[in-house]
Amino acid sequence: MTEAGQVPEDISADRPSVARLYDFFLGGHHNFAADRELGRRLLSVEPNARQIVAENRAFLGRAVRFLLASGVRQFIDLGSGIPTQENVHEIAQRGAADARVVYVDNDPVAVAHSRQILGANPLVTVVGADLRDPAAVLGHQKVRDLIDFGLPVGVLMITVLHFVPDSDDPEGIVAGFAAALAPGSYLAISHATQEAVPGTVAQVQDLYKSTTAAAHPRTSAEILRFFAGFELVEPGLVYLPLWRPDGAPPEHPERAWFYAGVGRKVSG
Ligand SMILES: C[S@@+](CC[C@H](N)C(=O)[O-])C[C@H]1O[C@@H](n2cnc3c(N)ncnc32)[C@H](O)[C@@H]1O
């Protein structure tokens, strides 16, 4: 990946990427034939896939607005992806012009796309890095330049932790980020679960094995453990549409089989 943001030549167009697949579900244009083919197979298994992705983006928006209202002015978006619209910095800077955002992703297309849409915004940056190495992310010069770790930070891990297998110690990874945060910082997570529709999720999980990152749905108890050291704000860990909905939630929120929660760091 070049600093200029050109798409590097080492991208494998034959192997579906979880970032490009997500872009396909969002209706974006940063995906290849292999991504679209797998996307269509996934849609035949889970016809609600596009709605679930939309619910996830809506949760992201509500979470960022909640953090803004709670006084947070700096955000680290881990596994930021290839969002086509309503990016974190757009939502955040609409609420507070001085809001600062660091995007982090390990997918070259996601990083190149983020660089493209950022333009010359001095309060936003993108880092191509693997979140499984918190020390490398937190120590990155661009992160140090933009984020003041003496002040609260909103860390977003939206639809990304289920791409980290237990063997990579996701709890330790989250704890690595949490340790660097000032009290009053926040952690927002959305995460796939097998609890509501186990058969569908097992088929989806099977199809994701051919992508750049296999999927590891978790139970609510397992996801709650990521919030160690944080106090969950109301309404706790709930299905996506139930987290502080703007309007009436759908009749069957469990059909968006992702849990969502936001926690506030309680002490140093
Ligand atoms: C499903 S997308 C979610 C994008 C965005 N967070 C959202 O919820 O709209 C997951 C993103 O996480 C990224 N990702 C997966 N594993 C990662 C890792 N180990 N380090 C950094 N990014 C990762 C993928 O490249 C992809 O862009």
PDB file of N, CA, C and O in Angstrom, residues 139-176:
ATOM      1  N   GLY A 139       0.722   2.612  18.729  1.00  0.00           N
ATOM      2  CA  GLY A 139       2.014   3.286  18.635  1.00  0.00           C
ATOM      3  C   GLY A 139       2.245   3.916  17.268  1.00  0.00           C
ATOM      4  O   GLY A 139       3.253   4.585  17.061  1.00  0.00           O
ATOM      5  N   HIS A 140       1.326   3.708  16.345  1.00  0.00           N
ATOM      6  CA  HIS A 140       1.507   4.254  14.988  1.00  0.00           C
ATOM      7  C   HIS A 140       1.560   5.781  15.056  1.00  0.00           C
ATOM      8  O   HIS A 140       0.759   6.411  15.751  1.00  0.00           O
ATOM      9  N   GLN A 141       2.489   6.347  14.323  1.00  0.00           N
ATOM     10  CA  GLN A 141       2.700   7.793  14.400  1.00  0.00           C
ATOM     11  C   GLN A 141       1.421   8.580  14.105  1.00  0.00           C
ATOM     12  O   GLN A 141       1.116   9.586  14.762  1.00  0.00           O
ATOM     13  N   LYS A 142       0.648   8.104  13.113  1.00  0.00           N
ATOM     14  CA  LYS A 142      -0.570   8.846  12.741  1.00  0.00           C
ATOM     15  C   LYS A 142      -1.587   8.825  13.886  1.00  0.00           C
ATOM     16  O   LYS A 142      -2.350   9.770  14.068  1.00  0.00           O
ATOM     17  N   VAL A 143      -1.599   7.705  14.622  1.00  0.00           N
ATOM     18  CA  VAL A 143      -2.516   7.606  15.765  1.00  0.00           C
ATOM     19  C   VAL A 143      -2.042   8.543  16.862  1.00  0.00           C
ATOM     20  O   VAL A 143      -2.821   9.305  17.436  1.00  0.00           O
ATOM     21  N   ARG A 144      -0.740   8.520  17.146  1.00  0.00           N
ATOM     22  CA  ARG A 144      -0.184   9.390  18.197  1.00  0.00           C
ATOM     23  C   ARG A 144      -0.410  10.863  17.841  1.00  0.00           C
ATOM     24  O   ARG A 144      -0.647  11.701  18.702  1.00  0.00           O
ATOM     25  N   ASP A 145      -0.301  11.175  16.546  1.00  0.00           N
ATOM     26  CA  ASP A 145      -0.446  12.574  16.125  1.00  0.00           C
ATOM     27  C   ASP A 145      -1.877  13.091  16.317  1.00  0.00           C
ATOM     28  O   ASP A 145      -2.085  14.268  16.609  1.00  0.00           O
ATOM     29  N   LEU A 146      -2.852  12.208  16.143  1.00  0.00           N
ATOM     30  CA  LEU A 146      -4.243  12.678  16.117  1.00  0.00           C
ATOM     31  C   LEU A 146      -4.987  12.480  17.443  1.00  0.00           C
ATOM     32  O   LEU A 146      -5.896  13.242  17.768  1.00  0.00           O
ATOM     33  N   ILE A 147      -4.612  11.424  18.165  1.00  0.00           N
ATOM     34  CA  ILE A 147      -5.379  11.064  19.362  1.00  0.00           C
ATOM     35  C   ILE A 147      -4.629  11.467  20.627  1.00  0.00           C
ATOM     36  O   ILE A 147      -3.449  11.149  20.786  1.00  0.00           O
ATOM     37  N   ASP A 148      -5.343  12.155  21.528  1.00  0.00           N
ATOM     38  CA  ASP A 148      -4.787  12.506  22.837  1.00  0.00           C
ATOM     39  C   ASP A 148      -5.300  11.466  23.835  1.00  0.00           C
ATOM     40  O   ASP A 148      -6.477  11.492  24.217  1.00  0.00           O
ATOM     41  N   PHE A 149      -4.399  10.565  24.253  1.00  0.00           N
ATOM     42  CA  PHE A 149      -4.839   9.473  25.117  1.00  0.00           C
ATOM     43  C   PHE A 149      -5.078   9.920  26.564  1.00  0.00           C
ATOM     44  O   PHE A 149      -5.487   9.124  27.402  1.00  0.00           O
ATOM     45  N   GLY A 150      -4.838  11.201  26.828  1.00  0.00           N
ATOM     46  CA  GLY A 150      -5.192  11.740  28.146  1.00  0.00           C
ATOM     47  C   GLY A 150      -6.670  12.092  28.228  1.00  0.00           C
ATOM     48  O   GLY A 150      -7.195  12.352  29.299  1.00  0.00           O
ATOM     49  N   LEU A 151      -7.331  12.103  27.072  1.00  0.00           N
ATOM     50  CA  LEU A 151      -8.758  12.442  27.011  1.00  0.00           C
ATOM     51  C   LEU A 151      -9.554  11.211  26.565  1.00  0.00           C
ATOM     52  O   LEU A 151      -8.993  10.297  25.946  1.00  0.00           O
ATOM     53  N   PRO A 152     -10.866  11.185  26.850  1.00  0.00           N
ATOM     54  CA  PRO A 152     -11.665  10.032  26.434  1.00  0.00           C
ATOM     55  C   PRO A 152     -11.623   9.801  24.917  1.00  0.00           C
ATOM     56  O   PRO A 152     -11.561  10.745  24.130  1.00  0.00           O
ATOM     57  N   VAL A 153     -11.620   8.537  24.565  1.00  0.00           N
ATOM     58  CA  VAL A 153     -11.610   8.108  23.162  1.00  0.00           C
ATOM     59  C   VAL A 153     -12.792   7.153  22.966  1.00  0.00           C
ATOM     60  O   VAL A 153     -13.108   6.375  23.864  1.00  0.00           O
ATOM     61  N   GLY A 154     -13.416   7.212  21.820  1.00  0.00           N
ATOM     62  CA  GLY A 154     -14.428   6.225  21.460  1.00  0.00           C
ATOM     63  C   GLY A 154     -13.775   5.181  20.554  1.00  0.00           C
ATOM     64  O   GLY A 154     -13.340   5.518  19.455  1.00  0.00           O
ATOM     65  N   VAL A 155     -13.674   3.960  21.045  1.00  0.00           N
ATOM     66  CA  VAL A 155     -13.099   2.886  20.230  1.00  0.00           C
ATOM     67  C   VAL A 155     -14.250   2.077  19.642  1.00  0.00           C
ATOM     68  O   VAL A 155     -15.127   1.601  20.367  1.00  0.00           O
ATOM     69  N   LEU A 156     -14.238   1.963  18.332  1.00  0.00           N
ATOM     70  CA  LEU A 156     -15.317   1.263  17.639  1.00  0.00           C
ATOM     71  C   LEU A 156     -14.790  -0.064  17.099  1.00  0.00           C
ATOM     72  O   LEU A 156     -13.790  -0.094  16.383  1.00  0.00           O
ATOM     73  N   MET A 157     -15.452  -1.144  17.482  1.00  0.00           N
ATOM     74  CA  MET A 157     -15.106  -2.464  16.931  1.00  0.00           C
ATOM     75  C   MET A 157     -16.410  -3.035  16.373  1.00  0.00           C
ATOM     76  O   MET A 157     -17.068  -3.867  16.995  1.00  0.00           O
ATOM     77  N   ILE A 158     -16.779  -2.490  15.237  1.00  0.00           N
ATOM     78  CA  ILE A 158     -18.107  -2.756  14.682  1.00  0.00           C
ATOM     79  C   ILE A 158     -17.992  -3.836  13.603  1.00  0.00           C
ATOM     80  O   ILE A 158     -17.349  -3.638  12.576  1.00  0.00           O
ATOM     81  N   THR A 159     -18.628  -4.963  13.900  1.00  0.00           N
ATOM     82  CA  THR A 159     -18.655  -6.083  12.954  1.00  0.00           C
ATOM     83  C   THR A 159     -17.243  -6.498  12.544  1.00  0.00           C
ATOM     84  O   THR A 159     -16.947  -6.679  11.371  1.00  0.00           O
ATOM     85  N   VAL A 160     -16.385  -6.618  13.522  1.00  0.00           N
ATOM     86  CA  VAL A 160     -15.012  -7.010  13.191  1.00  0.00           C
ATOM     87  C   VAL A 160     -14.465  -8.091  14.121  1.00  0.00           C
ATOM     88  O   VAL A 160     -13.704  -8.959  13.661  1.00  0.00           O
ATOM     89  N   LEU A 161     -14.890  -8.086  15.392  1.00  0.00           N
ATOM     90  CA  LEU A 161     -14.256  -9.038  16.318  1.00  0.00           C
ATOM     91  C   LEU A 161     -14.568 -10.490  15.982  1.00  0.00           C
ATOM     92  O   LEU A 161     -13.809 -11.383  16.350  1.00  0.00           O
ATOM     93  N   HIS A 162     -15.681 -10.717  15.269  1.00  0.00           N
ATOM     94  CA  HIS A 162     -15.967 -12.119  14.911  1.00  0.00           C
ATOM     95  C   HIS A 162     -15.050 -12.612  13.781  1.00  0.00           C
ATOM     96  O   HIS A 162     -15.140 -13.759  13.382  1.00  0.00           O
ATOM     97  N   PHE A 163     -14.182 -11.735  13.277  1.00  0.00           N
ATOM     98  CA  PHE A 163     -13.154 -12.198  12.338  1.00  0.00           C
ATOM     99  C   PHE A 163     -11.855 -12.544  13.065  1.00  0.00           C
ATOM    100  O   PHE A 163     -10.866 -12.890  12.427  1.00  0.00           O
ATOM    101  N   VAL A 164     -11.892 -12.436  14.378  1.00  0.00           N
ATOM    102  CA  VAL A 164     -10.706 -12.783  15.175  1.00  0.00           C
ATOM    103  C   VAL A 164     -10.996 -14.096  15.909  1.00  0.00           C
ATOM    104  O   VAL A 164     -11.882 -14.151  16.770  1.00  0.00           O
ATOM    105  N   PRO A 165     -10.263 -15.161  15.576  1.00  0.00           N
ATOM    106  CA  PRO A 165     -10.526 -16.447  16.230  1.00  0.00           C
ATOM    107  C   PRO A 165     -10.053 -16.443  17.682  1.00  0.00           C
ATOM    108  O   PRO A 165      -9.196 -15.626  18.055  1.00  0.00           O
ATOM    109  N   ASP A 166     -10.593 -17.354  18.480  1.00  0.00           N
ATOM    110  CA  ASP A 166     -10.182 -17.447  19.888  1.00  0.00           C
ATOM    111  C   ASP A 166      -8.679 -17.658  20.002  1.00  0.00           C
ATOM    112  O   ASP A 166      -8.050 -17.177  20.953  1.00  0.00           O
ATOM    113  N   SER A 167      -8.114 -18.356  19.013  1.00  0.00           N
ATOM    114  CA  SER A 167      -6.667 -18.645  19.078  1.00  0.00           C
ATOM    115  C   SER A 167      -5.824 -17.369  18.998  1.00  0.00           C
ATOM    116  O   SER A 167      -4.652 -17.364  19.362  1.00  0.00           O
ATOM    117  N   ASP A 168      -6.431 -16.258  18.512  1.00  0.00           N
ATOM    118  CA  ASP A 168      -5.711 -14.973  18.474  1.00  0.00           C
ATOM    119  C   ASP A 168      -6.004 -14.114  19.703  1.00  0.00           C
ATOM    120  O   ASP A 168      -5.620 -12.946  19.745  1.00  0.00           O
ATOM    121  N   ASP A 169      -6.737 -14.695  20.661  1.00  0.00           N
ATOM    122  CA  ASP A 169      -7.001 -14.025  21.945  1.00  0.00           C
ATOM    123  C   ASP A 169      -7.726 -12.671  21.784  1.00  0.00           C
ATOM    124  O   ASP A 169      -7.186 -11.615  22.153  1.00  0.00           O
ATOM    125  N   PRO A 170      -8.950 -12.699  21.258  1.00  0.00           N
ATOM    126  CA  PRO A 170      -9.673 -11.424  21.080  1.00  0.00           C
ATOM    127  C   PRO A 170      -9.864 -10.650  22.378  1.00  0.00           C
ATOM    128  O   PRO A 170      -9.796  -9.416  22.383  1.00  0.00           O
ATOM    129  N   GLU A 171     -10.070 -11.371  23.502  1.00  0.00           N
ATOM    130  CA  GLU A 171     -10.228 -10.648  24.786  1.00  0.00           C
ATOM    131  C   GLU A 171      -8.960  -9.884  25.126  1.00  0.00           C
ATOM    132  O   GLU A 171      -9.007  -8.732  25.570  1.00  0.00           O
ATOM    133  N   GLY A 172      -7.811 -10.522  24.888  1.00  0.00           N
ATOM    134  CA  GLY A 172      -6.528  -9.859  25.159  1.00  0.00           C
ATOM    135  C   GLY A 172      -6.326  -8.669  24.227  1.00  0.00           C
ATOM    136  O   GLY A 172      -5.770  -7.647  24.630  1.00  0.00           O
ATOM    137  N   ILE A 173      -6.799  -8.800  22.996  1.00  0.00           N
ATOM    138  CA  ILE A 173      -6.663  -7.699  22.026  1.00  0.00           C
ATOM    139  C   ILE A 173      -7.485  -6.492  22.487  1.00  0.00           C
ATOM    140  O   ILE A 173      -6.986  -5.363  22.527  1.00  0.00           O
ATOM    141  N   VAL A 174      -8.735  -6.752  22.860  1.00  0.00           N
ATOM    142  CA  VAL A 174      -9.582  -5.637  23.322  1.00  0.00           C
ATOM    143  C   VAL A 174      -8.964  -5.025  24.570  1.00  0.00           C
ATOM    144  O   VAL A 174      -8.894  -3.789  24.711  1.00  0.00           O
ATOM    145  N   ALA A 175      -8.469  -5.886  25.462  1.00  0.00           N
ATOM    146  CA  ALA A 175      -7.848  -5.379  26.701  1.00  0.00           C
ATOM    147  C   ALA A 175      -6.620  -4.532  26.376  1.00  0.00           C
ATOM    148  O   ALA A 175      -6.336  -3.547  27.068  1.00  0.00           O
ATOM    149  N   GLY A 176      -5.910  -4.895  25.328  1.00  0.00           N
ATOM    150  CA  GLY A 176      -4.731  -4.119  24.913  1.00  0.00           C
ATOM    151  C   GLY A 176      -5.114  -2.701  24.517  1.00  0.00           C
ATOM    152  O   GLY A 176      -4.399  -1.741  24.846  1.00  0.00           O
TER     153      GLY A 176
END
